[in-house]
Short mmCIF file of C-alpha atoms in Angstrom, two decimals:
data_model
loop_
_atom_site.label_atom_id
_atom_site.label_comp_id
_atom_site.label_asym_id
_atom_site.label_seq_id
_atom_site.Cartn_x
_atom_site.Cartn_y
_atom_site.Cartn_z
CA UNK A 1 0.00 0.00 0.00
CA UNK A 2 2.81 2.40 0.91
CA UNK A 3 0.63 5.11 2.54
CA UNK A 4 0.63 5.12 6.33
CA UNK A 5 -2.55 6.09 8.15
CA UNK A 6 -2.50 9.42 10.06
CA UNK A 7 -1.61 9.05 13.74
CA UNK A 8 -4.42 8.60 16.21
CA UNK A 9 -5.34 11.64 18.29
CA UNK A 10 -3.84 11.45 21.80
CA UNK A 11 -6.30 13.86 23.39
CA UNK A 12 -9.18 16.24 22.79
CA UNK A 13 -8.92 19.23 20.51
CA UNK A 14 -7.42 22.15 22.48
CA UNK A 15 -10.15 24.40 21.08
CA UNK A 16 -12.72 22.31 22.93
CA UNK A 17 -11.47 22.63 26.50
CA UNK A 18 -14.98 22.14 27.86
CA UNK A 19 -15.19 18.61 26.55
CA UNK A 20 -14.75 15.97 29.28
CA UNK A 21 -11.33 14.39 29.20
CA UNK A 22 -12.75 10.88 29.28
CA UNK A 23 -15.19 11.32 26.41
CA UNK A 24 -14.51 9.64 23.08
CA UNK A 25 -15.39 11.13 19.71
CA UNK A 26 -16.87 8.66 17.19
CA UNK A 27 -16.75 9.90 13.63
CA UNK A 28 -15.94 8.99 10.07
CA UNK A 29 -12.73 9.91 8.25
CA UNK A 30 -12.39 13.46 7.05
CA UNK A 31 -13.15 14.34 3.48
CA UNK A 32 -10.45 13.95 0.88
CA UNK A 33 -8.46 17.09 0.31
CA UNK A 34 -8.96 18.41 3.83
CA UNK A 35 -6.12 19.39 6.14
CA UNK A 36 -4.60 16.51 8.05
CA UNK A 37 -5.06 18.33 11.41
CA UNK A 38 -8.80 18.83 10.75
CA UNK A 39 -9.47 15.23 9.69
CA UNK A 40 -11.51 13.21 12.17
CA UNK A 41 -10.95 9.44 12.11
CA UNK A 42 -13.15 6.63 13.28
CA UNK A 43 -12.21 4.81 16.46
CA UNK A 44 -11.45 1.97 16.91
CA UNK A 45 -9.75 1.20 13.58
CA UNK A 46 -11.41 -1.46 11.39
CA UNK A 47 -10.18 -4.95 12.09
CA UNK A 48 -8.47 -6.51 9.10
CA UNK A 49 -10.37 -9.58 7.97
CA UNK A 50 -8.44 -12.78 7.59
CA UNK A 51 -8.64 -14.03 3.99
CA UNK A 52 -10.93 -16.98 3.54
CA UNK A 53 -8.42 -18.68 1.28
CA UNK A 54 -4.66 -18.73 1.02
CA UNK A 55 -2.79 -18.44 -2.24
CA UNK A 56 0.39 -20.27 -3.25
CA UNK A 57 3.49 -18.13 -3.58
CA UNK A 58 4.23 -16.82 -7.07
CA UNK A 59 6.50 -18.74 -9.38
CA UNK A 60 5.90 -22.26 -8.06
CA UNK A 61 5.07 -25.23 -10.33
CA UNK A 62 1.77 -27.05 -10.27
CA UNK A 63 2.76 -29.88 -7.95
CA UNK A 64 3.92 -27.38 -5.26
CA UNK A 65 0.70 -25.36 -5.06
CA UNK A 66 -0.39 -26.97 -1.78
CA UNK A 67 2.68 -25.62 0.01
CA UNK A 68 1.19 -22.28 1.03
CA UNK A 69 2.16 -20.05 3.95
CA UNK A 70 -0.23 -22.02 6.18
CA UNK A 71 1.25 -25.39 5.23
CA UNK A 72 2.01 -27.79 8.06
CA UNK A 73 3.36 -31.31 7.74
CA UNK A 74 0.11 -32.82 9.00
CA UNK A 75 -2.21 -31.00 6.59
CA UNK A 76 -1.66 -33.15 3.46
CA UNK A 77 -2.42 -36.45 5.27
CA UNK A 78 -5.41 -34.85 6.97
CA UNK A 79 -6.66 -33.53 3.64
CA UNK A 80 -6.19 -36.95 2.07
CA UNK A 81 -8.00 -38.63 4.95
CA UNK A 82 -10.96 -36.28 4.67
CA UNK A 83 -11.17 -36.83 0.92
CA UNK A 84 -11.13 -40.61 1.38
CA UNK A 85 -13.84 -40.41 4.05
CA UNK A 86 -15.99 -38.25 1.80
CA UNK A 87 -15.61 -40.67 -1.11
CA UNK A 88 -16.43 -43.64 1.13
CA UNK A 89 -19.42 -41.84 2.60
CA UNK A 90 -20.84 -40.94 -0.80
CA UNK A 91 -20.13 -44.45 -2.09
CA UNK A 92 -21.96 -46.03 0.85
CA UNK A 93 -24.88 -43.70 0.25
CA UNK A 94 -24.93 -44.72 -3.42
CA UNK A 95 -24.85 -48.43 -2.53
CA UNK A 96 -27.70 -47.98 -0.07
CA UNK A 97 -29.76 -46.36 -2.80
CA UNK A 98 -28.87 -49.23 -5.15
CA UNK A 99 -29.93 -51.84 -2.59
CA UNK A 100 -33.21 -50.03 -2.06
CA UNK A 101 -33.85 -50.05 -5.80
CA UNK A 102 -33.03 -53.76 -5.96
CA UNK A 103 -35.40 -54.47 -3.09
CA UNK A 104 -38.20 -52.45 -4.66
CA UNK A 105 -37.72 -54.07 -8.06
CA UNK A 106 -37.12 -57.52 -6.50
CA UNK A 107 -33.84 -58.03 -8.32
CA UNK A 108 -32.00 -61.20 -7.17
CA UNK A 109 -28.87 -60.65 -5.11
CA UNK A 110 -26.65 -62.74 -7.40
CA UNK A 111 -27.00 -60.45 -10.43
CA UNK A 112 -25.48 -57.07 -11.22
CA UNK A 113 -26.45 -53.98 -9.28
CA UNK A 114 -29.45 -53.27 -11.44
CA UNK A 115 -29.49 -56.52 -13.37
CA UNK A 116 -28.39 -54.61 -16.47
CA UNK A 117 -24.83 -53.90 -17.70
CA UNK A 118 -25.72 -50.40 -18.90
CA UNK A 119 -27.19 -49.43 -15.54
CA UNK A 120 -24.20 -50.95 -13.78
CA UNK A 121 -21.88 -48.89 -15.97
CA UNK A 122 -23.80 -45.71 -15.15
CA UNK A 123 -23.56 -46.37 -11.40
CA UNK A 124 -19.85 -47.13 -11.57
CA UNK A 125 -19.11 -44.00 -13.59
CA UNK A 126 -21.13 -41.84 -11.21
CA UNK A 127 -19.36 -43.36 -8.21
CA UNK A 128 -15.99 -42.40 -9.68
CA UNK A 129 -17.23 -38.93 -10.54
CA UNK A 130 -17.90 -38.35 -6.83
CA UNK A 131 -14.16 -37.93 -6.35
CA UNK A 132 -14.41 -34.42 -7.79
CA UNK A 133 -16.51 -32.89 -4.98
CA UNK A 134 -14.64 -34.95 -2.39
CA UNK A 135 -11.19 -33.58 -3.19
CA UNK A 136 -12.54 -30.06 -3.69
CA UNK A 137 -14.19 -30.01 -0.27
CA UNK A 138 -11.11 -31.50 1.40
CA UNK A 139 -8.77 -28.91 -0.12
CA UNK A 140 -11.09 -26.05 0.76
CA UNK A 141 -11.79 -27.13 4.34
CA UNK A 142 -8.36 -28.31 5.52
CA UNK A 143 -5.89 -26.33 3.43
CA UNK A 144 -8.08 -23.23 2.93
CA UNK A 145 -7.22 -23.23 -0.75
CA UNK A 146 -9.40 -22.23 -3.65
CA UNK A 147 -10.78 -25.27 -5.40
CA UNK A 148 -9.57 -23.82 -8.68
CA UNK A 149 -6.00 -24.41 -7.53
CA UNK A 150 -6.57 -28.08 -8.34
CA UNK A 151 -7.20 -27.22 -11.98
CA UNK A 152 -4.12 -25.22 -12.93
CA UNK A 153 -1.49 -22.76 -11.77
CA UNK A 154 -3.88 -19.98 -12.76
CA UNK A 155 -6.51 -21.17 -10.29
CA UNK A 156 -9.03 -22.27 -12.91
CA UNK A 157 -9.58 -24.51 -15.89
CA UNK A 158 -8.09 -22.77 -18.91
CA UNK A 159 -10.91 -23.53 -21.33
CA UNK A 160 -9.33 -22.22 -24.56
CA UNK A 161 -6.26 -24.34 -23.85
CA UNK A 162 -8.43 -27.34 -22.96
CA UNK A 163 -10.34 -27.10 -26.25
CA UNK A 164 -7.11 -26.97 -28.25
CA UNK A 165 -5.83 -30.03 -26.41
CA UNK A 166 -9.14 -31.79 -27.07
CA UNK A 167 -8.56 -31.58 -30.82
CA UNK A 168 -5.10 -33.12 -30.46
CA UNK A 169 -6.47 -35.80 -28.12
CA UNK A 170 -9.18 -36.80 -30.59
CA UNK A 171 -6.67 -37.18 -33.40
CA UNK A 172 -4.19 -39.06 -31.21
CA UNK A 173 -6.81 -41.54 -30.01
CA UNK A 174 -8.11 -42.10 -33.54
CA UNK A 175 -4.59 -42.77 -34.81
CA UNK A 176 -3.76 -45.12 -31.94
CA UNK A 177 -6.90 -47.22 -32.33
CA UNK A 178 -6.26 -47.37 -36.06
CA UNK A 179 -2.73 -48.62 -35.39
CA UNK A 180 -4.10 -51.11 -32.88
CA UNK A 181 -6.47 -52.53 -35.49
CA UNK A 182 -3.67 -52.86 -38.03
CA UNK A 183 -1.43 -54.61 -35.50
CA UNK A 184 -4.16 -57.12 -34.68
CA UNK A 185 -4.87 -57.78 -38.36
CA UNK A 186 -1.19 -58.37 -39.06
CA UNK A 187 -0.39 -60.45 -35.98
CA UNK A 188 -3.67 -62.37 -35.71
CA UNK A 189 -5.16 -62.42 -39.23
CA UNK A 190 -7.76 -65.06 -38.46
CA UNK A 191 -9.20 -63.41 -35.36
CA UNK A 192 -12.09 -60.90 -35.45
CA UNK A 193 -11.40 -57.40 -34.19
CA UNK A 194 -14.67 -57.19 -32.25
CA UNK A 195 -17.01 -59.55 -30.49
CA UNK A 196 -20.64 -60.22 -31.29
CA UNK A 197 -22.82 -57.14 -31.80
CA UNK A 198 -25.18 -56.61 -28.87
CA UNK A 199 -27.97 -55.00 -30.88
CA UNK A 200 -28.92 -51.47 -31.89
CA UNK A 201 -31.12 -50.62 -28.89
CA UNK A 202 -28.73 -51.68 -26.16
CA UNK A 203 -25.76 -50.28 -28.03
CA UNK A 204 -27.41 -46.87 -28.46
CA UNK A 205 -28.40 -46.72 -24.79
CA UNK A 206 -24.87 -47.58 -23.70
CA UNK A 207 -23.39 -44.94 -26.01
CA UNK A 208 -25.65 -42.29 -24.45
CA UNK A 209 -24.45 -43.26 -20.96
CA UNK A 210 -20.83 -43.23 -22.08
CA UNK A 211 -21.02 -39.83 -23.76
CA UNK A 212 -22.83 -38.24 -20.81
CA UNK A 213 -20.87 -39.73 -17.90
CA UNK A 214 -17.39 -40.69 -19.07
CA UNK A 215 -16.20 -37.05 -19.22
CA UNK A 216 -17.01 -36.68 -15.51
CA UNK A 217 -15.43 -40.03 -14.63
CA UNK A 218 -12.23 -39.26 -16.51
CA UNK A 219 -12.04 -35.72 -15.15
CA UNK A 220 -12.57 -37.05 -11.62
CA UNK A 221 -9.62 -39.40 -11.92
CA UNK A 222 -7.48 -36.52 -13.17
CA UNK A 223 -8.57 -34.20 -10.36
CA UNK A 224 -8.02 -36.85 -7.70
CA UNK A 225 -4.95 -38.74 -8.93
CA UNK A 226 -3.11 -36.16 -11.01
CA UNK A 227 -4.20 -32.94 -9.33
CA UNK A 228 -4.99 -33.65 -5.70
CA UNK A 229 -2.48 -36.46 -5.14
CA UNK A 230 0.41 -34.77 -6.92
CA UNK A 231 -0.10 -31.60 -4.89
CA UNK A 232 -0.28 -33.54 -1.63
CA UNK A 233 3.07 -35.22 -2.37
CA UNK A 234 4.58 -32.01 -3.74
CA UNK A 235 3.78 -30.11 -0.54
CA UNK A 236 6.82 -31.63 1.15
CA UNK A 237 10.46 -30.73 0.71
CA UNK A 238 12.51 -27.55 0.65
CA UNK A 239 11.02 -24.59 -1.17
CA UNK A 240 14.47 -23.42 -2.24
CA UNK A 241 15.21 -25.03 -5.58
CA UNK A 242 18.67 -23.48 -5.67
CA UNK A 243 19.65 -24.85 -2.28
CA UNK A 244 23.05 -26.51 -2.68
CA UNK A 245 23.89 -27.05 0.95
CA UNK A 246 25.61 -30.37 1.58
CA UNK A 247 24.07 -33.06 3.72
CA UNK A 248 21.44 -35.79 3.41
CA UNK A 249 18.60 -33.58 4.69
CA UNK A 250 19.17 -31.01 1.97
CA UNK A 251 19.30 -33.75 -0.66
CA UNK A 252 16.03 -35.27 0.58
CA UNK A 253 14.37 -31.85 0.57
CA UNK A 254 15.45 -31.16 -2.98
CA UNK A 255 14.22 -34.56 -4.15
CA UNK A 256 10.85 -34.12 -2.45
CA UNK A 257 10.49 -30.64 -3.90
CA UNK A 258 11.15 -31.94 -7.41
CA UNK A 259 8.26 -33.26 -9.52
CA UNK A 260 9.68 -36.81 -9.57
CA UNK A 261 8.04 -38.15 -6.36
CA UNK A 262 4.68 -36.60 -7.24
CA UNK A 263 4.75 -38.09 -10.75
CA UNK A 264 5.80 -41.54 -9.54
CA UNK A 265 3.24 -41.70 -6.73
CA UNK A 266 0.47 -40.50 -9.02
CA UNK A 267 1.35 -43.06 -11.69
CA UNK A 268 1.63 -45.88 -9.15
CA UNK A 269 -1.73 -45.17 -7.49
CA UNK A 270 -3.42 -44.80 -10.88
CA UNK A 271 -2.06 -48.21 -11.90
CA UNK A 272 -3.07 -49.94 -8.67
CA UNK A 273 -6.62 -48.58 -8.88
CA UNK A 274 -7.18 -50.48 -12.14
CA UNK A 275 -7.79 -54.19 -11.65
CA UNK A 276 -5.68 -55.35 -14.58
CA UNK A 277 -2.72 -57.66 -15.04
CA UNK A 278 -0.03 -58.43 -17.58
CA UNK A 279 0.18 -56.15 -20.58
CA UNK A 280 -2.84 -54.17 -19.40
CA UNK A 281 -0.98 -53.12 -16.25
CA UNK A 282 1.93 -51.85 -18.32
CA UNK A 283 -0.48 -49.94 -20.54
CA UNK A 284 -2.16 -48.22 -17.59
CA UNK A 285 1.19 -47.43 -15.95
CA UNK A 286 2.44 -45.76 -19.12
CA UNK A 287 -0.69 -43.67 -19.34
CA UNK A 288 -0.57 -42.64 -15.68
CA UNK A 289 3.08 -41.62 -15.70
CA UNK A 290 2.81 -39.75 -19.00
CA UNK A 291 -0.23 -37.78 -17.89
CA UNK A 292 1.33 -36.92 -14.54
CA UNK A 293 4.41 -35.58 -16.32
CA UNK A 294 2.24 -33.60 -18.74
CA UNK A 295 0.24 -32.06 -15.89
CA UNK A 296 3.48 -30.85 -14.33
CA UNK A 297 4.86 -29.59 -17.64
CA UNK A 298 1.75 -27.66 -18.72
CA UNK A 299 0.86 -26.44 -15.23
CA UNK A 300 -2.66 -27.86 -15.23
CA UNK A 301 -5.03 -30.76 -15.79
CA UNK A 302 -6.48 -29.66 -19.12
CA UNK A 303 -4.37 -31.76 -21.48
CA UNK A 304 -4.61 -34.89 -19.33
CA UNK A 305 -8.39 -34.54 -19.02
CA UNK A 306 -8.89 -34.33 -22.77
CA UNK A 307 -6.82 -37.41 -23.59
CA UNK A 308 -8.35 -39.40 -20.74
CA UNK A 309 -11.86 -38.51 -21.90
CA UNK A 310 -11.17 -39.24 -25.56
CA UNK A 311 -9.48 -42.58 -24.81
CA UNK A 312 -12.18 -43.77 -22.42
CA UNK A 313 -15.06 -42.73 -24.66
CA UNK A 314 -13.67 -44.76 -27.57
CA UNK A 315 -12.80 -47.72 -25.33
CA UNK A 316 -16.24 -47.79 -23.69
CA UNK A 317 -18.05 -47.40 -27.02
CA UNK A 318 -16.15 -50.37 -28.43
CA UNK A 319 -16.98 -52.31 -25.28
CA UNK A 320 -20.64 -51.31 -25.61
CA UNK A 321 -20.65 -52.77 -29.13
CA UNK A 322 -19.93 -56.16 -27.53
CA UNK A 323 -22.40 -55.76 -24.67
CA UNK A 324 -20.08 -54.19 -22.05
CA UNK A 325 -18.13 -57.25 -20.89
CA UNK A 326 -16.52 -56.96 -17.46
CA UNK A 327 -12.95 -55.60 -17.93
CA UNK A 328 -11.78 -56.71 -14.47
CA UNK A 329 -8.76 -58.98 -14.65
CA UNK A 330 -8.00 -58.03 -18.24
CA UNK A 331 -4.47 -58.99 -19.28
CA UNK A 332 -4.31 -56.78 -22.36
CA UNK A 333 -1.88 -57.42 -25.21
CA UNK A 334 1.43 -56.23 -26.52
CA UNK A 335 -0.42 -54.63 -29.40
CA UNK A 336 -2.32 -52.49 -26.91
CA UNK A 337 0.90 -51.38 -25.21
CA UNK A 338 2.44 -50.38 -28.54
CA UNK A 339 -0.67 -48.46 -29.62
CA UNK A 340 -0.92 -46.69 -26.26
CA UNK A 341 2.77 -45.75 -26.31
CA UNK A 342 2.37 -44.24 -29.78
CA UNK A 343 -0.77 -42.42 -28.66
CA UNK A 344 1.00 -40.93 -25.65
CA UNK A 345 4.09 -40.01 -27.63
CA UNK A 346 2.13 -38.24 -30.36
CA UNK A 347 -0.11 -36.41 -27.91
CA UNK A 348 2.68 -35.27 -25.59
CA UNK A 349 4.89 -34.06 -28.42
CA UNK A 350 2.14 -31.97 -30.00
CA UNK A 351 0.90 -30.59 -26.68
CA UNK A 352 4.41 -29.59 -25.60
CA UNK A 353 4.94 -27.88 -28.95
CA UNK A 354 1.63 -26.01 -28.63
CA UNK A 355 2.35 -25.05 -25.02
CA UNK A 356 5.67 -23.51 -26.00
CA UNK A 357 4.18 -21.60 -28.91
CA UNK A 358 1.25 -20.35 -26.84
CA UNK A 359 3.49 -19.67 -23.82
CA UNK A 360 1.15 -21.56 -21.55
CA UNK A 361 1.83 -20.61 -17.95
CA UNK A 362 3.65 -23.34 -16.05
CA UNK A 363 4.05 -21.62 -12.67
CA UNK A 364 1.78 -19.59 -10.44
CA UNK A 365 1.47 -15.91 -11.38
CA UNK A 366 2.46 -12.95 -9.24
CA UNK A 367 -0.82 -11.20 -8.30
CA UNK A 368 0.96 -7.87 -7.79
CA UNK A 369 2.48 -7.93 -11.26
CA UNK A 370 -0.97 -7.43 -12.80
CA UNK A 371 -1.87 -4.39 -10.68
CA UNK A 372 -2.21 -1.11 -12.64
CA UNK A 373 0.27 1.67 -11.85
CA UNK A 374 -0.85 4.43 -9.47
CA UNK A 375 -2.13 7.75 -10.89
CA UNK A 376 0.68 9.77 -12.40
CA UNK A 377 2.70 6.67 -13.28
CA UNK A 378 4.78 6.85 -10.10
CA UNK A 379 5.30 4.17 -7.52
CA UNK A 380 4.52 5.08 -3.97
CA UNK A 381 7.17 4.09 -1.48
CA UNK A 382 6.83 3.69 2.27
CA UNK A 383 7.66 7.33 2.87
CA UNK A 384 5.68 8.87 0.01
CA UNK A 385 2.09 9.95 0.07
CA UNK A 386 0.14 10.61 -3.11
CA UNK A 387 -2.97 11.63 -1.18
#
């Protein structure tokens, strides 16, 4: 601010000797332009309100945004615990509703949740989408951060950037599934690419569910496992990236402050959460690690969300063509790993190129840098008053 408030009056005005010495004058500040000695100020001074949210320091990368001035070592685990409890609570509530529906409709206990694969898919996608409000509430309540800090270093989803990434994601997924088909035709010429068609009605209904809900499911996994989890891990370690002091503690701090632990933990948890084995596990691990790296590089979730949505929409639509078989325990194939690796390579290369050309922000901005200059184009110092 630079301008110090006028000193408080230490006694009554000498022109008003008749006023009792113990009386207190309550008034509003004097009008602008008046003499400082004639200005009457309110008493007591207004109490400064504590900000409802805390901001990360300027110039920090995405994975370090949870390390604010109010950071304490116990806050990330507490935030994680609250998020897990919220997800469990909402999941239990959803299951209770499902059981009530089954009881009302007299659906046998040994069949799927609703006795229909499409309805089961809808419930599962909605259950995963609940991670979005869970992590947002946890971050806001425990860490006092704006929920937009989960989206990007700018504190929001950068929609123009997201839409540009969506175009690249669509092309990358189309190319990768085309390559996958060619690999299967070349390596297994006698095998069909798809299973038996489930029928137009059931296929159309499943496609509607996929198109409506998969974007929320994919975005939820990005918010929880790439955004929330990376920032929880990245909150630890020294904040001084140029610290070269010798000693094991300094080395550990620098490692924790780097994006490597956050990327590895995010990729590992993402892989474990998918009940796959064999080649399918390798495919998921590649995807998780690549998207975590891209989130760090671009300073936000936008690129990862678009590729995750595009990939899952195509995968679920192809599964819907066959009647939505249960993917649990899938072992995948080497063809799938190759196609996914090419998909990730193409997408990351193009997105990095676009991010450099567009100068996409990778670190948190300085809020004071955007402030307009004071009237007259001068900067007020601590001892200067432009009033």
